[in-house]
Amino acid sequence: MADSSLLADASIRLETALKYVNISEDAIERLQYPKASVTVSIPLRLDDGSLKIFRGYRVRYDDTRGPGKGGVRYHPNVSLDEVESLAFWMTFKCALMNLPYGGAKGGITLNPKALSKHELERLSRGYISAIADFIGTDVDILAPDMYTNATVMGWMMDQYSIIQRRITPGVVTGKPISMGGSQGRETATSVGAFQVINTLLPKFDQSPERTTVAVQGFGNVGAMLAQLLSQVGYRVVAVSDSQGGIYAPQGLDIPSIRRYKMSSRSLQAVYCESSVCNIVEHEVISNAELLNLKVDVLIPAALEKQITVENADQIQAKYIFEVANGPITSDADSILEKQGIRVFPDILVNAGGVTVSYFEWVQNRSGLYWTSEEVNQSLKERMTVETEKTWSIAQEFGVSMRTAAYIHALNRLGEAMDAKGTRDYFQSSQ
């Protein structure tokens, strides 16, 4: 495996799953390194007239099962190592969900909050101009990720179309509806995670009314998931964002908190009636303290590497559903397992986003667009089917759900790679 800390950590999960699959040495060798990566410099003329250079990345880890697929993130910590790791996870996520895609990822190293909207648009278009030869509807398809949204995706699709001199909606998913986006795409990751939780918790006799939940990361995905859970009776007792968190053992009114945050950009435990919001009794906590709460369900929905060997023994939740990418390091996995904590992996739990991205790509290529009801029903069916298959594999081999997810994905990847011929095939008599 390549010398990159995040990617090496991610690959440990692959090595564990390899013990339970029967795929060729050729396939294993091909999965050791990303297929292609590009690093670009993007010059940006700032609003004050000065020039600044930003570093951008795009990695296509594997495209055996179809074109690369993966988001573009804007964050100060974006690096080639991180993008490679995320593309690796996307490879297995797409195979796990049986999507005709390989894994890819991209990003720009920046603080998006430090740029104006005009600067962000110019930077987004500059990124596409720099990587235009590396992407395409049948080559590598972009999507929103951290600090990118439908508007940014619209800029990117438009810029690529300008370069190609034709309308190319299929090169980007997560676009505005008016530009060929899909109904249900903005909530897809949350809805998909909700379906996974609802499929798995009943297997442990864990009903919503008797289940407490803490959500780290009250952004678009975490906030929507918290609301979906609270609507069906789960007691969400803690949420947090980048500034810190709030905790109320009696439960939080998530819709009120979401409305308050959208209007004030701050996180407060409030209860709202119409436009009047009153602060309710709560405790202010840090993100680290939220992770250590004694709750039934912990949902890391922020950044990677939140639960590590340093704090894993302090986790008190019974079940962890990884909505963020890579929130638990591989060395923390074994500690959590020894404590009897069940972890449900990111490549399954947060796969709703890429699944509806696939639906959007299909709609763009066919010119036929689905209703939100059709999208959500198709999403529910696929998330439920693949969750049940992963659960069955975990029971069959007596392994964790993470290992089972990689086994499931590896079997599909290995079959596709071996279809092109293996050492045994070429060495056999003609």
GROMACS .gro file of C-alpha atoms in nm:
model
  430
    1MET     CA    1   0.000   0.000   0.000
    2ALA     CA    2   0.120   0.353  -0.073
    3ASP     CA    3   0.298   0.546   0.201
    4SER     CA    4   0.012   0.763   0.319
    5SER     CA    5  -0.110   0.753   0.677
    6LEU     CA    6  -0.482   0.783   0.610
    7LEU     CA    7  -0.477   0.544   0.316
    8ALA     CA    8  -0.264   0.293   0.505
    9ASP     CA    9  -0.510   0.308   0.795
   10ALA     CA   10  -0.803   0.258   0.558
   11SER     CA   11  -0.633  -0.040   0.394
   12ILE     CA   12  -0.614  -0.231   0.723
   13ARG     CA   13  -0.989  -0.292   0.695
   14LEU     CA   14  -0.931  -0.434   0.347
   15GLU     CA   15  -0.664  -0.673   0.472
   16THR     CA   16  -0.898  -0.807   0.743
   17ALA     CA   17  -1.176  -0.873   0.491
   18LEU     CA   18  -0.941  -1.049   0.248
   19LYS     CA   19  -0.928  -1.347   0.485
   20TYR     CA   20  -1.292  -1.422   0.406
   21VAL     CA   21  -1.304  -1.382   0.028
   22ASN     CA   22  -1.183  -1.588  -0.263
   23ILE     CA   23  -1.057  -1.342  -0.522
   24SER     CA   24  -0.750  -1.355  -0.741
   25GLU     CA   25  -0.407  -1.220  -0.654
   26ASP     CA   26  -0.446  -0.998  -0.960
   27ALA     CA   27  -0.748  -0.824  -0.809
   28ILE     CA   28  -0.572  -0.779  -0.475
   29GLU     CA   29  -0.269  -0.630  -0.650
   30ARG     CA   30  -0.484  -0.385  -0.846
   31LEU     CA   31  -0.650  -0.260  -0.529
   32GLN     CA   32  -0.320  -0.164  -0.367
   33TYR     CA   33  -0.283   0.176  -0.535
   34PRO     CA   34  -0.505   0.443  -0.689
   35LYS     CA   35  -0.534   0.418  -1.066
   36ALA     CA   36  -0.470   0.786  -1.135
   37SER     CA   37  -0.434   1.113  -0.949
   38VAL     CA   38  -0.379   1.473  -1.049
   39THR     CA   39  -0.258   1.773  -0.848
   40VAL     CA   40  -0.328   2.117  -0.991
   41SER     CA   41  -0.252   2.478  -0.907
   42ILE     CA   42  -0.549   2.711  -0.942
   43PRO     CA   43  -0.474   3.084  -0.973
   44LEU     CA   44  -0.749   3.303  -0.830
   45ARG     CA   45  -0.782   3.679  -0.872
   46LEU     CA   46  -0.924   3.796  -0.538
   47ASP     CA   47  -1.180   4.073  -0.509
   48ASP     CA   48  -0.910   4.316  -0.393
   49GLY     CA   49  -0.713   4.255  -0.714
   50SER     CA   50  -0.442   4.037  -0.562
   51LEU     CA   51  -0.357   3.691  -0.692
   52LYS     CA   52  -0.355   3.374  -0.482
   53ILE     CA   53  -0.273   3.018  -0.585
   54PHE     CA   54  -0.476   2.728  -0.446
   55ARG     CA   55  -0.387   2.359  -0.460
   56GLY     CA   56  -0.649   2.119  -0.598
   57TYR     CA   57  -0.666   1.740  -0.628
   58ARG     CA   58  -0.861   1.468  -0.805
   59VAL     CA   59  -0.803   1.094  -0.755
   60ARG     CA   60  -0.965   0.805  -0.942
   61TYR     CA   61  -0.890   0.502  -0.730
   62ASP     CA   62  -1.049   0.233  -0.943
   63ASP     CA   63  -1.286   0.223  -1.242
   64THR     CA   64  -1.327  -0.151  -1.302
   65ARG     CA   65  -1.703  -0.141  -1.241
   66GLY     CA   66  -1.764   0.193  -1.414
   67PRO     CA   67  -1.658   0.559  -1.423
   68GLY     CA   68  -1.513   0.714  -1.111
   69LYS     CA   69  -1.761   0.873  -0.872
   70GLY     CA   70  -1.692   1.099  -0.579
   71GLY     CA   71  -1.738   1.437  -0.420
   72VAL     CA   72  -1.530   1.753  -0.414
   73ARG     CA   73  -1.456   1.905  -0.074
   74TYR     CA   74  -1.335   2.253   0.022
   75HIS     CA   75  -1.144   2.248   0.350
   76PRO     CA   76  -0.812   2.375   0.495
   77ASN     CA   77  -0.699   2.017   0.566
   78VAL     CA   78  -0.755   1.879   0.216
   79SER     CA   79  -0.444   1.692   0.098
   80LEU     CA   80  -0.357   1.427  -0.160
   81ASP     CA   81  -0.341   1.171   0.121
   82GLU     CA   82  -0.693   1.255   0.236
   83VAL     CA   83  -0.835   1.257  -0.117
   84GLU     CA   84  -0.674   0.918  -0.194
   85SER     CA   85  -0.825   0.771   0.123
   86LEU     CA   86  -1.171   0.905   0.040
   87ALA     CA   87  -1.144   0.771  -0.316
   88PHE     CA   88  -1.048   0.432  -0.170
   89TRP     CA   89  -1.359   0.433   0.050
   90MET     CA   90  -1.574   0.540  -0.246
   91THR     CA   91  -1.450   0.242  -0.448
   92PHE     CA   92  -1.583   0.003  -0.186
   93LYS     CA   93  -1.895   0.207  -0.114
   94CYS     CA   94  -2.004   0.197  -0.479
   95ALA     CA   95  -1.937  -0.177  -0.501
   96LEU     CA   96  -2.119  -0.237  -0.173
   97MET     CA   97  -2.427  -0.055  -0.306
   98ASN     CA   98  -2.396  -0.239  -0.641
   99LEU     CA   99  -2.360   0.086  -0.835
  100PRO     CA  100  -2.191   0.079  -1.179
  101TYR     CA  101  -1.915   0.309  -1.057
  102GLY     CA  102  -1.559   0.310  -0.939
  103GLY     CA  103  -1.432   0.532  -0.659
  104ALA     CA  104  -1.300   0.886  -0.694
  105LYS     CA  105  -1.265   1.203  -0.488
  106GLY     CA  106  -1.144   1.559  -0.520
  107GLY     CA  107  -1.084   1.874  -0.323
  108ILE     CA  108  -0.922   2.213  -0.287
  109THR     CA  109  -0.714   2.319   0.011
  110LEU     CA  110  -0.876   2.637   0.139
  111ASN     CA  111  -1.092   2.797   0.405
  112PRO     CA  112  -1.414   2.857   0.209
  113LYS     CA  113  -1.542   3.095   0.477
  114ALA     CA  114  -1.254   3.333   0.397
  115LEU     CA  115  -1.364   3.382   0.035
  116SER     CA  116  -1.652   3.584  -0.105
  117LYS     CA  117  -1.919   3.416  -0.316
  118HIS     CA  118  -1.768   3.569  -0.629
  119GLU     CA  119  -1.425   3.432  -0.535
  120LEU     CA  120  -1.570   3.087  -0.466
  121GLU     CA  121  -1.736   3.084  -0.807
  122ARG     CA  122  -1.413   3.180  -0.986
  123LEU     CA  123  -1.219   2.920  -0.787
  124SER     CA  124  -1.474   2.647  -0.862
  125ARG     CA  125  -1.466   2.723  -1.232
  126GLY     CA  126  -1.084   2.738  -1.222
  127TYR     CA  127  -1.074   2.393  -1.062
  128ILE     CA  128  -1.285   2.247  -1.343
  129SER     CA  129  -1.071   2.416  -1.609
  130ALA     CA  130  -0.764   2.259  -1.449
  131ILE     CA  131  -0.903   1.902  -1.432
  132ALA     CA  132  -1.133   1.905  -1.737
  133ASP     CA  133  -0.926   1.643  -1.920
  134PHE     CA  134  -0.943   1.412  -1.616
  135ILE     CA  135  -1.322   1.400  -1.574
  136GLY     CA  136  -1.632   1.331  -1.785
  137THR     CA  137  -1.980   1.176  -1.786
  138ASP     CA  138  -1.833   0.833  -1.869
  139VAL     CA  139  -1.494   0.888  -1.701
  140ASP     CA  140  -1.524   1.053  -1.359
  141ILE     CA  141  -1.834   1.219  -1.212
  142LEU     CA  142  -1.822   1.490  -0.944
  143ALA     CA  143  -2.059   1.552  -0.652
  144PRO     CA  144  -2.088   1.784  -0.349
  145ASP     CA  145  -1.896   1.712  -0.032
  146MET     CA  146  -1.775   1.914   0.265
  147TYR     CA  147  -1.842   2.289   0.211
  148THR     CA  148  -1.963   2.239  -0.145
  149ASN     CA  149  -2.331   2.241  -0.239
  150ALA     CA  150  -2.577   2.246  -0.529
  151THR     CA  151  -2.475   2.598  -0.631
  152VAL     CA  152  -2.106   2.501  -0.650
  153MET     CA  153  -2.199   2.190  -0.850
  154GLY     CA  154  -2.398   2.409  -1.088
  155TRP     CA  155  -2.093   2.631  -1.147
  156MET     CA  156  -1.879   2.323  -1.211
  157MET     CA  157  -2.124   2.166  -1.456
  158ASP     CA  158  -2.162   2.496  -1.639
  159GLN     CA  159  -1.786   2.546  -1.668
  160TYR     CA  160  -1.733   2.193  -1.800
  161SER     CA  161  -2.013   2.248  -2.053
  162ILE     CA  162  -1.845   2.572  -2.167
  163ILE     CA  163  -1.516   2.385  -2.218
  164GLN     CA  164  -1.688   2.101  -2.406
  165ARG     CA  165  -1.914   2.337  -2.604
  166ARG     CA  166  -2.217   2.123  -2.525
  167ILE     CA  167  -2.450   2.073  -2.228
  168THR     CA  168  -2.312   1.794  -2.010
  169PRO     CA  169  -2.533   1.755  -1.700
  170GLY     CA  170  -2.405   1.402  -1.631
  171VAL     CA  171  -2.052   1.513  -1.536
  172VAL     CA  172  -2.174   1.647  -1.200
  173THR     CA  173  -2.442   1.528  -0.959
  174GLY     CA  174  -2.596   1.717  -0.671
  175LYS     CA  175  -2.681   2.006  -0.906
  176PRO     CA  176  -2.974   2.246  -0.867
  177ILE     CA  177  -3.302   2.090  -0.982
  178SER     CA  178  -3.329   2.355  -1.254
  179MET     CA  179  -2.998   2.238  -1.404
  180GLY     CA  180  -3.079   1.869  -1.411
  181GLY     CA  181  -3.046   1.782  -1.045
  182SER     CA  182  -3.249   1.507  -0.882
  183GLN     CA  183  -3.530   1.534  -0.633
  184GLY     CA  184  -3.414   1.406  -0.295
  185ARG     CA  185  -3.040   1.455  -0.355
  186GLU     CA  186  -2.981   1.713  -0.080
  187THR     CA  187  -3.134   1.486   0.187
  188ALA     CA  188  -3.012   1.156   0.040
  189THR     CA  189  -2.724   1.090   0.281
  190SER     CA  190  -2.947   1.159   0.582
  191VAL     CA  191  -3.238   0.954   0.447
  192GLY     CA  192  -3.007   0.666   0.357
  193ALA     CA  193  -2.851   0.663   0.704
  194PHE     CA  194  -3.200   0.675   0.856
  195GLN     CA  195  -3.297   0.365   0.656
  196VAL     CA  196  -2.985   0.178   0.773
  197ILE     CA  197  -3.054   0.267   1.137
  198ASN     CA  198  -3.419   0.161   1.107
  199THR     CA  199  -3.316  -0.168   0.946
  200LEU     CA  200  -3.052  -0.262   1.202
  201LEU     CA  201  -3.166  -0.142   1.545
  202PRO     CA  202  -3.478  -0.364   1.554
  203LYS     CA  203  -3.242  -0.664   1.530
  204PHE     CA  204  -3.128  -0.569   1.881
  205ASP     CA  205  -3.482  -0.503   2.011
  206GLN     CA  206  -3.394  -0.133   2.022
  207SER     CA  207  -3.718   0.058   1.963
  208PRO     CA  208  -3.715   0.435   1.892
  209GLU     CA  209  -3.899   0.523   2.213
  210ARG     CA  210  -3.629   0.355   2.425
  211THR     CA  211  -3.331   0.490   2.229
  212THR     CA  212  -3.120   0.796   2.308
  213VAL     CA  213  -2.908   0.951   2.033
  214ALA     CA  214  -2.612   1.192   2.016
  215VAL     CA  215  -2.511   1.349   1.683
  216GLN     CA  216  -2.166   1.499   1.633
  217GLY     CA  217  -2.189   1.733   1.337
  218PHE     CA  218  -2.504   1.945   1.302
  219GLY     CA  219  -2.446   2.039   0.940
  220ASN     CA  220  -2.685   1.962   0.657
  221VAL     CA  221  -2.653   1.584   0.691
  222GLY     CA  222  -2.635   1.552   1.069
  223ALA     CA  223  -2.915   1.801   1.133
  224MET     CA  224  -3.150   1.636   0.884
  225LEU     CA  225  -3.076   1.290   1.021
  226ALA     CA  226  -3.137   1.412   1.376
  227GLN     CA  227  -3.474   1.550   1.267
  228LEU     CA  228  -3.573   1.230   1.087
  229LEU     CA  229  -3.488   1.026   1.396
  230SER     CA  230  -3.673   1.257   1.634
  231GLN     CA  231  -3.982   1.251   1.413
  232VAL     CA  232  -4.025   0.876   1.463
  233GLY     CA  233  -3.963   0.882   1.837
  234TYR     CA  234  -3.588   0.860   1.895
  235ARG     CA  235  -3.476   1.087   2.180
  236VAL     CA  236  -3.195   1.305   2.044
  237VAL     CA  237  -3.022   1.431   2.358
  238ALA     CA  238  -2.709   1.597   2.217
  239VAL     CA  239  -2.590   1.766   1.898
  240SER     CA  240  -2.279   1.964   1.813
  241ASP     CA  241  -2.119   2.169   1.536
  242SER     CA  242  -1.767   2.302   1.485
  243GLN     CA  243  -1.812   2.550   1.772
  244GLY     CA  244  -1.929   2.299   2.034
  245GLY     CA  245  -2.241   2.118   2.145
  246ILE     CA  246  -2.554   2.110   2.360
  247TYR     CA  247  -2.685   1.830   2.579
  248ALA     CA  248  -3.026   1.783   2.740
  249PRO     CA  249  -3.107   1.439   2.889
  250GLN     CA  250  -3.480   1.501   2.845
  251GLY     CA  251  -3.428   1.540   2.468
  252LEU     CA  252  -3.391   1.829   2.225
  253ASP     CA  253  -3.648   1.982   1.991
  254ILE     CA  254  -3.452   1.933   1.672
  255PRO     CA  255  -3.678   2.127   1.430
  256SER     CA  256  -3.658   2.433   1.656
  257ILE     CA  257  -3.280   2.405   1.685
  258ARG     CA  258  -3.245   2.374   1.307
  259ARG     CA  259  -3.457   2.683   1.243
  260TYR     CA  260  -3.269   2.881   1.508
  261LYS     CA  261  -2.930   2.784   1.364
  262MET     CA  262  -3.034   2.876   1.009
  263SER     CA  263  -3.144   3.221   1.124
  264SER     CA  264  -2.872   3.298   1.379
  265ARG     CA  265  -2.582   3.069   1.267
  266SER     CA  266  -2.546   2.957   1.629
  267LEU     CA  267  -2.638   2.638   1.812
  268GLN     CA  268  -2.878   2.678   2.105
  269ALA     CA  269  -3.113   2.439   2.284
  270VAL     CA  270  -3.440   2.614   2.202
  271TYR     CA  271  -3.808   2.540   2.167
  272CYS     CA  272  -3.990   2.751   1.914
  273GLU     CA  273  -4.355   2.837   1.865
  274SER     CA  274  -4.398   3.022   1.536
  275SER     CA  275  -4.123   3.285   1.536
  276VAL     CA  276  -4.077   3.293   1.914
  277CYS     CA  277  -3.793   3.076   2.043
  278ASN     CA  278  -3.715   3.020   2.411
  279ILE     CA  279  -3.393   2.868   2.541
  280VAL     CA  280  -3.458   2.548   2.736
  281GLU     CA  281  -3.248   2.392   3.010
  282HIS     CA  282  -2.935   2.233   2.866
  283GLU     CA  283  -2.564   2.179   2.921
  284VAL     CA  284  -2.299   2.325   2.692
  285ILE     CA  285  -2.048   2.054   2.595
  286SER     CA  286  -1.752   2.014   2.362
  287ASN     CA  287  -1.737   1.783   2.063
  288ALA     CA  288  -1.509   1.553   2.261
  289GLU     CA  289  -1.755   1.542   2.552
  290LEU     CA  290  -2.040   1.455   2.317
  291LEU     CA  291  -1.852   1.148   2.197
  292ASN     CA  292  -1.821   1.024   2.555
  293LEU     CA  293  -2.188   1.058   2.650
  294LYS     CA  294  -2.371   0.753   2.780
  295VAL     CA  295  -2.626   0.713   2.501
  296ASP     CA  296  -2.763   0.422   2.303
  297VAL     CA  297  -2.665   0.555   1.960
  298LEU     CA  298  -2.369   0.775   1.871
  299ILE     CA  299  -2.359   0.928   1.523
  300PRO     CA  300  -2.028   1.088   1.417
  301ALA     CA  301  -2.133   1.308   1.125
  302ALA     CA  302  -1.844   1.555   1.115
  303LEU     CA  303  -1.481   1.485   1.020
  304GLU     CA  304  -1.263   1.176   0.999
  305LYS     CA  305  -1.047   1.045   1.289
  306GLN     CA  306  -1.278   1.156   1.571
  307ILE     CA  307  -1.254   0.829   1.767
  308THR     CA  308  -0.895   0.713   1.801
  309VAL     CA  309  -0.685   0.494   2.029
  310GLU     CA  310  -0.664   0.793   2.267
  311ASN     CA  311  -1.036   0.821   2.338
  312ALA     CA  312  -1.193   0.491   2.226
  313ASP     CA  313  -1.195   0.346   2.579
  314GLN     CA  314  -1.407   0.643   2.695
  315ILE     CA  315  -1.691   0.578   2.448
  316GLN     CA  316  -2.008   0.464   2.627
  317ALA     CA  317  -2.255   0.430   2.339
  318LYS     CA  318  -2.396   0.088   2.251
  319TYR     CA  319  -2.409   0.148   1.877
  320ILE     CA  320  -2.211   0.379   1.650
  321PHE     CA  321  -2.335   0.467   1.302
  322GLU     CA  322  -2.061   0.632   1.096
  323VAL     CA  323  -2.220   0.908   0.890
  324ALA     CA  324  -1.889   1.091   0.840
  325ASN     CA  325  -1.616   0.931   0.630
  326GLY     CA  326  -1.359   0.752   0.846
  327PRO     CA  327  -1.454   0.892   1.189
  328ILE     CA  328  -1.304   0.587   1.363
  329THR     CA  329  -0.941   0.483   1.312
  330SER     CA  330  -0.856   0.118   1.258
  331ASP     CA  331  -0.671   0.086   1.589
  332ALA     CA  332  -0.978   0.222   1.772
  333ASP     CA  333  -1.199  -0.045   1.612
  334SER     CA  334  -1.052  -0.326   1.821
  335ILE     CA  335  -1.093  -0.126   2.143
  336LEU     CA  336  -1.458  -0.057   2.070
  337GLU     CA  337  -1.515  -0.421   1.980
  338LYS     CA  338  -1.366  -0.537   2.311
  339GLN     CA  339  -1.607  -0.304   2.488
  340GLY     CA  340  -1.900  -0.465   2.310
  341ILE     CA  341  -1.980  -0.153   2.108
  342ARG     CA  342  -2.125  -0.231   1.766
  343VAL     CA  343  -1.996  -0.012   1.484
  344PHE     CA  344  -2.183   0.024   1.155
  345PRO     CA  345  -1.941   0.146   0.886
  346ASP     CA  346  -1.939   0.462   0.678
  347ILE     CA  347  -1.930   0.281   0.344
  348LEU     CA  348  -2.277   0.148   0.424
  349VAL     CA  349  -2.432   0.411   0.651
  350ASN     CA  350  -2.355   0.722   0.442
  351ALA     CA  351  -2.404   0.557   0.101
  352GLY     CA  352  -2.740   0.726   0.041
  353GLY     CA  353  -2.569   1.027  -0.114
  354VAL     CA  354  -2.385   0.836  -0.385
  355THR     CA  355  -2.690   0.618  -0.447
  356VAL     CA  356  -2.911   0.915  -0.529
  357SER     CA  357  -2.622   1.065  -0.726
  358TYR     CA  358  -2.643   0.750  -0.937
  359PHE     CA  359  -3.017   0.807  -0.978
  360GLU     CA  360  -2.943   1.164  -1.090
  361TRP     CA  361  -2.683   1.044  -1.342
  362VAL     CA  362  -2.931   0.793  -1.483
  363GLN     CA  363  -3.196   1.066  -1.515
  364ASN     CA  364  -2.948   1.299  -1.691
  365ARG     CA  365  -2.855   1.029  -1.942
  366SER     CA  366  -3.213   0.922  -2.012
  367GLY     CA  367  -3.382   1.263  -2.001
  368LEU     CA  368  -3.657   1.115  -1.782
  369TYR     CA  369  -3.687   1.267  -1.434
  370TRP     CA  370  -3.831   1.105  -1.123
  371THR     CA  371  -4.057   1.239  -0.849
  372SER     CA  372  -3.927   1.270  -0.492
  373GLU     CA  373  -4.149   0.975  -0.398
  374GLU     CA  374  -3.987   0.759  -0.668
  375VAL     CA  375  -3.638   0.863  -0.559
  376ASN     CA  376  -3.700   0.797  -0.190
  377GLN     CA  377  -3.867   0.462  -0.255
  378SER     CA  378  -3.580   0.347  -0.476
  379LEU     CA  379  -3.330   0.468  -0.214
  380LYS     CA  380  -3.512   0.285   0.065
  381GLU     CA  381  -3.518  -0.039  -0.134
  382ARG     CA  382  -3.147  -0.029  -0.220
  383MET     CA  383  -3.030   0.074   0.129
  384THR     CA  384  -3.246  -0.196   0.292
  385VAL     CA  385  -3.136  -0.472   0.052
  386GLU     CA  386  -2.763  -0.403   0.088
  387THR     CA  387  -2.789  -0.356   0.465
  388GLU     CA  388  -2.961  -0.694   0.499
  389LYS     CA  389  -2.700  -0.861   0.275
  390THR     CA  390  -2.419  -0.710   0.480
  391TRP     CA  391  -2.588  -0.822   0.803
  392SER     CA  392  -2.619  -1.177   0.667
  393ILE     CA  393  -2.249  -1.185   0.581
  394ALA     CA  394  -2.161  -1.063   0.931
  395GLN     CA  395  -2.370  -1.343   1.083
  396GLU     CA  396  -2.234  -1.607   0.845
  397PHE     CA  397  -1.867  -1.536   0.921
  398GLY     CA  398  -1.905  -1.404   1.275
  399VAL     CA  399  -1.737  -1.075   1.185
  400SER     CA  400  -1.808  -0.708   1.245
  401MET     CA  401  -2.038  -0.516   1.015
  402ARG     CA  402  -1.737  -0.322   0.888
  403THR     CA  403  -1.555  -0.638   0.783
  404ALA     CA  404  -1.879  -0.776   0.637
  405ALA     CA  405  -1.924  -0.461   0.428
  406TYR     CA  406  -1.574  -0.495   0.286
  407ILE     CA  407  -1.629  -0.866   0.217
  408HIS     CA  408  -1.948  -0.781   0.028
  409ALA     CA  409  -1.776  -0.508  -0.174
  410LEU     CA  410  -1.461  -0.715  -0.237
  411ASN     CA  411  -1.662  -1.001  -0.381
  412ARG     CA  412  -1.818  -0.766  -0.636
  413LEU     CA  413  -1.492  -0.590  -0.717
  414GLY     CA  414  -1.304  -0.918  -0.749
  415GLU     CA  415  -1.564  -1.064  -0.982
  416ALA     CA  416  -1.544  -0.760  -1.210
  417MET     CA  417  -1.163  -0.755  -1.211
  418ASP     CA  418  -1.134  -1.129  -1.269
  419ALA     CA  419  -1.373  -1.108  -1.564
  420LYS     CA  420  -1.088  -0.944  -1.759
  421GLY     CA  421  -0.863  -1.244  -1.702
  422THR     CA  422  -0.638  -1.362  -1.420
  423ARG     CA  423  -0.299  -1.529  -1.390
  424ASP     CA  424  -0.469  -1.868  -1.363
  425TYR     CA  425  -0.666  -1.801  -1.681
  426PHE     CA  426  -0.363  -1.698  -1.883
  427GLN     CA  427  -0.148  -1.983  -1.750
  428SER     CA  428  -0.411  -2.248  -1.823
  429SER     CA  429  -0.381  -2.458  -2.136
  430GLN     CA  430  -0.544  -2.312  -2.444
   0.00000   0.00000   0.00000
